[in-house]
Amino acid sequence: MIKLFAFLKPYWKVALLAPLLMLVEVITDLYQPLLMASIIDQGIAQGDVSFIIQTGIKMIGIAVIGMVGGFGCTIAASIAAQSFGADLRTELFTRVQSFSFTNLDKFKSSSLITRLTNDVTQVQNIVLMSLRMMVRAPLLCIGGIIMTVRINPQLAAILLVAIPVLVIAMGFIIKAGYPLFSIVQQRLDRVNNVMQENLAGVRIIKAFVRGDQEKKRFAKANADLMEITMKASRLVALAMPLIMLIMNLSIVAVLWFGGIQVNAGTMQVGQVIAFINYMTQILFSLMMVAFIFIMISRAKASADRICEVIETQVDIEDSPLATDFKPEAGHVVFDNVSFQYAEAQGDPVLKNISFSANPGETVAILGGTGSGKTTLVSLIPRLYDVTAGRILLDNQDIRHIKLQTLRQAVSIVLQDSRLFTGTIGDNIRWGDEEATDSELRQTAEMAQAHEFITKFQKGYNTMLGQRGVNVSGGQKQRISIARALLKRPCILILDDSTSAVDLGTEARIQQALQARKSNTTTFVIAQRITSVMHADKILVLDDGAIVASGTHQQLLNTSPIYQDIYQSQLGEEDVING
Amino acid sequence: MAKNSPEENQSNQRQTSTSVRPGGLGRGGLGMGMPVVKAQNPKQTLKRLWHYMIQEAKTLAVVFALVVVGTVLMLTGPYFIGVAIDRYITPGDFPGLLRLSALMLSIFVVSALCTWLQNYYMIGLSQKIIAQMRKDLFAKLHTLPLRFFDSKPHGELMSRLTNDIENISNTLNSSTTQVFASIIAIMGAFAMMIYLSPLLTIFSLFTIPIMIVATKKIAKGTRTYFAAQQKNLGDLNGLIEETISGQRVVKVFCREETLIRQFNQDNLKLKEAGIKAQIYSGIIMPFMNVLNNLSFAILAGFGGWLVIQGAITVGVIASFISYSRQFTRPVNELANQFNMVQSAIAGAERFFEIMDEAPETKDAPNAVALKEIGGNVDFTDVSFSYMLDTPVLKHVDLHVTSGQTIALVGPTGAGKTTIINLLTRFYEINQGSITIDGKNIQDIARNNLRQLLGIVLQDTFLFSESVRENIRYGKLEATDEQVEAAAKLANADTFIRRLPEGYDTVLTEDGGNLSQGQRQLIAIARALLADPAILILDEATSSVDTRTEIHIQEAMLHLMQGRTSFVIAHRLSTVRDADTIVVINDGEIIEQGTHEELLAQQGFYHQLYINQFSRQTA
């Protein structure tokens, strides 16, 4: 948490000004009861009207000074806290932008989003609170104690009892309450989880007519939540009456012991009243401190999550050896490449992969789930770095090519065909911002997207929702293929990117790609054998190793595993009928 | 699946993007900083909320009685301070002071007890109400038609279901009693002040108009700037959400710098709006403070003068200072609560909005429950549209005899899924009729109909329960042996046994501990256990490895045996083996027949087939 305060540094002047101005306000607050006591003990006792009026005006003047301090503090604290929050967000956002895929794997994206949004807001609020309340409460408390001691040290001894009792009571409540509230959170998560499943699985639930069963499941989660929330809230509800009780009992004590002293002539009535006032201030500020503690402990979790992001080491960056080399031909060589995910244990995901792809060739990769297909192609644009061996692009080790250059040259269509807010045209232009309308249209035609795009009322200017919700999965995939094609890469990688496209359309996309492939080396990952069998080279991957490679016909004749796949998908007849 | 209108989706997405909530103990927080969403019809909403509360009328009465007693007792405190000073301390009457102290002690103890009890009961009450509301809402969800779920993004619904109820819960817990107590405290303090000295009361109330006018002004500014801040925050969060969940795509296209630039712009806007909003909302505190101090000064000054005139005693000043504190604090409190209550009412309004959604149409009064069915299904002149003017199915005629396998093929969006949505009565047809064994499905009780049908969907939904419970979902009364037998038949037994805890392995929320293929096998086992007369299968298209693929195909064959089956087919092998292939394009059945017949026709199906196989020999 403290580490994050470094982000306040550029604003240290305002950040320092805020507590200083708060100090002004606190001092004026503390001065008031003292002045009032003098009105009673001097003005009234001696019947001195002009003294009373003078002191009254003084009190008003001081109140105004206090107000100026308070306003100033608010302004300074707001500027400091908001600037702090903005800088923190920028740092986090920039940081995430520089993350490698390995870094991204470590965090769930939903958790990263929470860190950038809610966690930052939480910490920012704490900074705001710190600069105002966290200064005010302790200052008021300490100042109050000093004043009471000055008025009457003996009477101040009451505080020696009241404060520890209050602190112990609050400490007990917070300590006992904390674990209860974390159970509340767990059970709330459970309730939300059931709710979420009932939304996502509504078809299944309706199809199996399991409404009653679900209601029972929910009723249990709901009752559990209710029970623990009651328990936790009831505990916390003890705090307020307890504080009031301690405060009021202390007032009675002040009246009693103060009364004795007034009688003995060692104290004046006005001082007793002032004393009561100070005591209320002290006890209220202590309550404030307790409240701040709760806030901080909540924000600490947020701060920790933020720090985790900031402290993550980015593991793929431009190497100092990187040259201005720009790949053009698209000649790819895998030279004894092995790879293992950072935190994974056991066998590497890829083992001693060696093969080469000539410019313009289509290389297909076939294999079961978890055989390492996606990993293999991810290595080419350096989404991950090889753990052993090397990958050459136009005879240059890809680690010696600038990251930006490499990724411009390699276009990969991920399984995740995500689109962004903006028009369809904007989305395709991610590939090349300067592309002309006719270039846009050409690539969209190749990706078999032009037809359905023009069916929309606004064509290429159709707005897409946050995740492109108003187009179907297959349409999304086609738009993302167009986006990748517009980059005019020398290497194109299609990672199972036509899975949601129907068979006919897929075939047309393939034909179009084939027609232009002369200048692009293409890698295709697919589940359907029909999507890969026209490739110049097919790599059959099993358990991270290449078990067979060759053309469709070669593999059909030599590789039992390939034959297996072929038959399972097309059936024996077709092999014969072909 | 329903096609949502683009505009609707977009606005909804925006809304949800601003409502990400933290984990941890994210309740309550800064009351002043909360954005206030105004309710459309607060009166009506309050009335309906009241219906929930009145169910606990007795507890509610006890709570209010305790609030009155507790607050009134608390109000006597300052009065006694004055009495103690004037009657006992100044004259030095110690036995009297002792008596008064004892009285005050007991009053304070009783008052604290009242406060605690009132909280205690109120928490019980509000939690019960909230649990009831959640339960009602959940039950309501189960009566809603699928159209409702398809037309609202789940994120937005979830946020309603969780945030809004949380909001109501927090407010019920604290605000109800607080508001009531504050009002009593204000009135009580005012009465006591008048009783002690009407003249001084007038002087001390001098600050009240200033307070009201200024708070109103500040509140107005706060609202404006908070709205601006909230809008900017929404924009920024939207950008963050989108960029981060699409981070991989961003990387691949090297868009980092463009996005950082855009982010910085939005961030700066948020910062500027935020500073203004914070200043406006923050200024209220020092302002209240200065008013407090002002009335303090007025009380001391004029009070002192009045004492000299002999109009009041010193003790009255002491009491007065306490009362005027008690007076301004609840006013502050009320202003704070006002925001909370407002957003809770807005939340309640959204809650009731869902409660008011039209449920699935009731079963016809003469609806029957079929026990045994043969499995003849007939679509006669069926037309349907999700939205007016865009027909999805047009005059579909389809006749299936018991035990047949029907393969539905056609391009994406042709209407295959819609046929299934109608057969299951997820949606009701607009025109024509669908019959099972000659019985119109609209005359069959909906639940009975669905029990006759078995459904395996493309994206296999499993619950975060054990594997065993997930399979048992098909037939709740099934024994463990039956569950395992179904798993064996579905080729799922082997891999399930290899899971860390076998059949008792609890699936993670996102299903991360199973592969897509394994999830499909479990879904097939679930359907096998249900043993329906008519089967509906939406074949998964991808992401399954070869071995699992073979397993799935075998399992599906088991499943289809002896049942009427509708299959949305993606595998040609499935298509070929079907008794009838139904080719759908643009909402119409354009071809129908066996594989050979259709190939011979040289039509649309032939084209599909050729596309798939044309270059096979190349």
PDB file of C-alpha atoms in Angstrom, chain A residues 37-122:
ATOM      1  CA  ALA A  37     -15.518  28.655  28.692  1.00  0.00           C
ATOM      2  CA  SER A  38     -13.982  32.121  29.057  1.00  0.00           C
ATOM      3  CA  ILE A  39     -17.325  33.698  28.181  1.00  0.00           C
ATOM      4  CA  ILE A  40     -18.965  31.751  30.986  1.00  0.00           C
ATOM      5  CA  ASP A  41     -16.207  32.014  33.558  1.00  0.00           C
ATOM      6  CA  GLN A  42     -15.104  35.585  32.892  1.00  0.00           C
ATOM      7  CA  GLY A  43     -17.836  37.335  30.938  1.00  0.00           C
ATOM      8  CA  ILE A  44     -20.864  35.990  32.749  1.00  0.00           C
ATOM      9  CA  ALA A  45     -19.272  35.646  36.153  1.00  0.00           C
ATOM     10  CA  GLN A  46     -18.155  39.278  36.039  1.00  0.00           C
ATOM     11  CA  GLY A  47     -21.183  40.514  34.096  1.00  0.00           C
ATOM     12  CA  ASP A  48     -18.850  41.902  31.435  1.00  0.00           C
ATOM     13  CA  VAL A  49     -21.089  42.304  28.364  1.00  0.00           C
ATOM     14  CA  SER A  50     -18.438  43.845  26.128  1.00  0.00           C
ATOM     15  CA  PHE A  51     -16.100  40.910  26.866  1.00  0.00           C
ATOM     16  CA  ILE A  52     -18.863  38.531  25.877  1.00  0.00           C
ATOM     17  CA  ILE A  53     -19.507  40.362  22.612  1.00  0.00           C
ATOM     18  CA  GLN A  54     -15.805  40.592  21.838  1.00  0.00           C
ATOM     19  CA  THR A  55     -15.248  36.930  22.482  1.00  0.00           C
ATOM     20  CA  GLY A  56     -18.346  36.048  20.479  1.00  0.00           C
ATOM     21  CA  ILE A  57     -17.036  37.985  17.488  1.00  0.00           C
ATOM     22  CA  LYS A  58     -13.662  36.326  17.969  1.00  0.00           C
ATOM     23  CA  MET A  59     -15.381  32.948  17.839  1.00  0.00           C
ATOM     24  CA  ILE A  60     -17.141  33.855  14.619  1.00  0.00           C
ATOM     25  CA  GLY A  61     -13.889  35.106  13.086  1.00  0.00           C
ATOM     26  CA  ILE A  62     -12.139  31.925  14.061  1.00  0.00           C
ATOM     27  CA  ALA A  63     -14.961  29.850  12.633  1.00  0.00           C
ATOM     28  CA  VAL A  64     -14.525  31.633   9.306  1.00  0.00           C
ATOM     29  CA  ILE A  65     -10.777  30.990   9.339  1.00  0.00           C
ATOM     30  CA  GLY A  66     -11.561  27.359  10.023  1.00  0.00           C
ATOM     31  CA  MET A  67     -13.897  27.295   7.081  1.00  0.00           C
ATOM     32  CA  VAL A  68     -11.240  28.671   4.767  1.00  0.00           C
ATOM     33  CA  GLY A  69      -8.901  25.955   5.998  1.00  0.00           C
ATOM     34  CA  GLY A  70     -11.546  23.297   5.495  1.00  0.00           C
ATOM     35  CA  PHE A  71     -12.419  24.420   1.991  1.00  0.00           C
ATOM     36  CA  GLY A  72      -8.773  24.701   1.029  1.00  0.00           C
ATOM     37  CA  CYS A  73      -8.099  21.242   2.373  1.00  0.00           C
ATOM     38  CA  THR A  74     -10.973  19.782   0.393  1.00  0.00           C
ATOM     39  CA  ILE A  75      -9.773  21.374  -2.813  1.00  0.00           C
ATOM     40  CA  ALA A  76      -6.150  20.368  -2.341  1.00  0.00           C
ATOM     41  CA  ALA A  77      -7.066  16.833  -1.315  1.00  0.00           C
ATOM     42  CA  SER A  78      -9.411  16.397  -4.272  1.00  0.00           C
ATOM     43  CA  ILE A  79      -6.791  17.529  -6.754  1.00  0.00           C
ATOM     44  CA  ALA A  80      -4.129  15.330  -5.209  1.00  0.00           C
ATOM     45  CA  ALA A  81      -6.334  12.246  -4.938  1.00  0.00           C
ATOM     46  CA  GLN A  82      -7.823  12.474  -8.420  1.00  0.00           C
ATOM     47  CA  SER A  83      -4.451  13.118 -10.020  1.00  0.00           C
ATOM     48  CA  PHE A  84      -3.045  10.210  -8.069  1.00  0.00           C
ATOM     49  CA  GLY A  85      -5.857   7.961  -9.269  1.00  0.00           C
ATOM     50  CA  ALA A  86      -5.483   9.055 -12.876  1.00  0.00           C
ATOM     51  CA  ASP A  87      -1.735   8.440 -12.837  1.00  0.00           C
ATOM     52  CA  LEU A  88      -2.205   5.070 -11.214  1.00  0.00           C
ATOM     53  CA  ARG A  89      -4.717   4.064 -13.848  1.00  0.00           C
ATOM     54  CA  THR A  90      -2.429   5.196 -16.646  1.00  0.00           C
ATOM     55  CA  GLU A  91       0.459   3.257 -15.158  1.00  0.00           C
ATOM     56  CA  LEU A  92      -1.667   0.125 -14.861  1.00  0.00           C
ATOM     57  CA  PHE A  93      -3.127   0.447 -18.320  1.00  0.00           C
ATOM     58  CA  THR A  94       0.250   1.076 -19.945  1.00  0.00           C
ATOM     59  CA  ARG A  95       1.669  -1.787 -17.951  1.00  0.00           C
ATOM     60  CA  VAL A  96      -0.993  -4.199 -19.126  1.00  0.00           C
ATOM     61  CA  GLN A  97      -0.438  -3.047 -22.700  1.00  0.00           C
ATOM     62  CA  SER A  98       3.174  -4.084 -22.396  1.00  0.00           C
ATOM     63  CA  PHE A  99       2.297  -7.486 -20.930  1.00  0.00           C
ATOM     64  CA  SER A 100       3.285 -10.601 -22.807  1.00  0.00           C
ATOM     65  CA  PHE A 101       0.884 -13.488 -23.202  1.00  0.00           C
ATOM     66  CA  THR A 102       2.671 -15.245 -20.360  1.00  0.00           C
ATOM     67  CA  ASN A 103       1.909 -12.253 -18.152  1.00  0.00           C
ATOM     68  CA  LEU A 104      -1.694 -12.215 -19.303  1.00  0.00           C
ATOM     69  CA  ASP A 105      -2.092 -15.904 -18.570  1.00  0.00           C
ATOM     70  CA  LYS A 106      -1.311 -15.152 -14.954  1.00  0.00           C
ATOM     71  CA  PHE A 107      -4.297 -12.876 -14.485  1.00  0.00           C
ATOM     72  CA  LYS A 108      -7.861 -13.555 -15.503  1.00  0.00           C
ATOM     73  CA  SER A 109      -9.048 -10.701 -17.649  1.00  0.00           C
ATOM     74  CA  SER A 110     -12.039 -10.086 -15.379  1.00  0.00           C
ATOM     75  CA  SER A 111      -9.655  -9.707 -12.472  1.00  0.00           C
ATOM     76  CA  LEU A 112      -7.423  -7.328 -14.423  1.00  0.00           C
ATOM     77  CA  ILE A 113     -10.455  -5.211 -15.236  1.00  0.00           C
ATOM     78  CA  THR A 114     -11.475  -5.077 -11.581  1.00  0.00           C
ATOM     79  CA  ARG A 115      -7.967  -4.018 -10.683  1.00  0.00           C
ATOM     80  CA  LEU A 116      -8.034  -1.139 -13.125  1.00  0.00           C
ATOM     81  CA  THR A 117     -11.504   0.027 -12.261  1.00  0.00           C
ATOM     82  CA  ASN A 118     -12.713  -0.729  -8.762  1.00  0.00           C
ATOM     83  CA  ASP A 119      -9.404  -1.296  -7.084  1.00  0.00           C
ATOM     84  CA  VAL A 120      -8.034   2.005  -8.315  1.00  0.00           C
ATOM     85  CA  THR A 121     -11.194   3.797  -7.199  1.00  0.00           C
ATOM     86  CA  GLN A 122     -10.921   2.205  -3.768  1.00  0.00           C
TER      87      GLN A 122
END
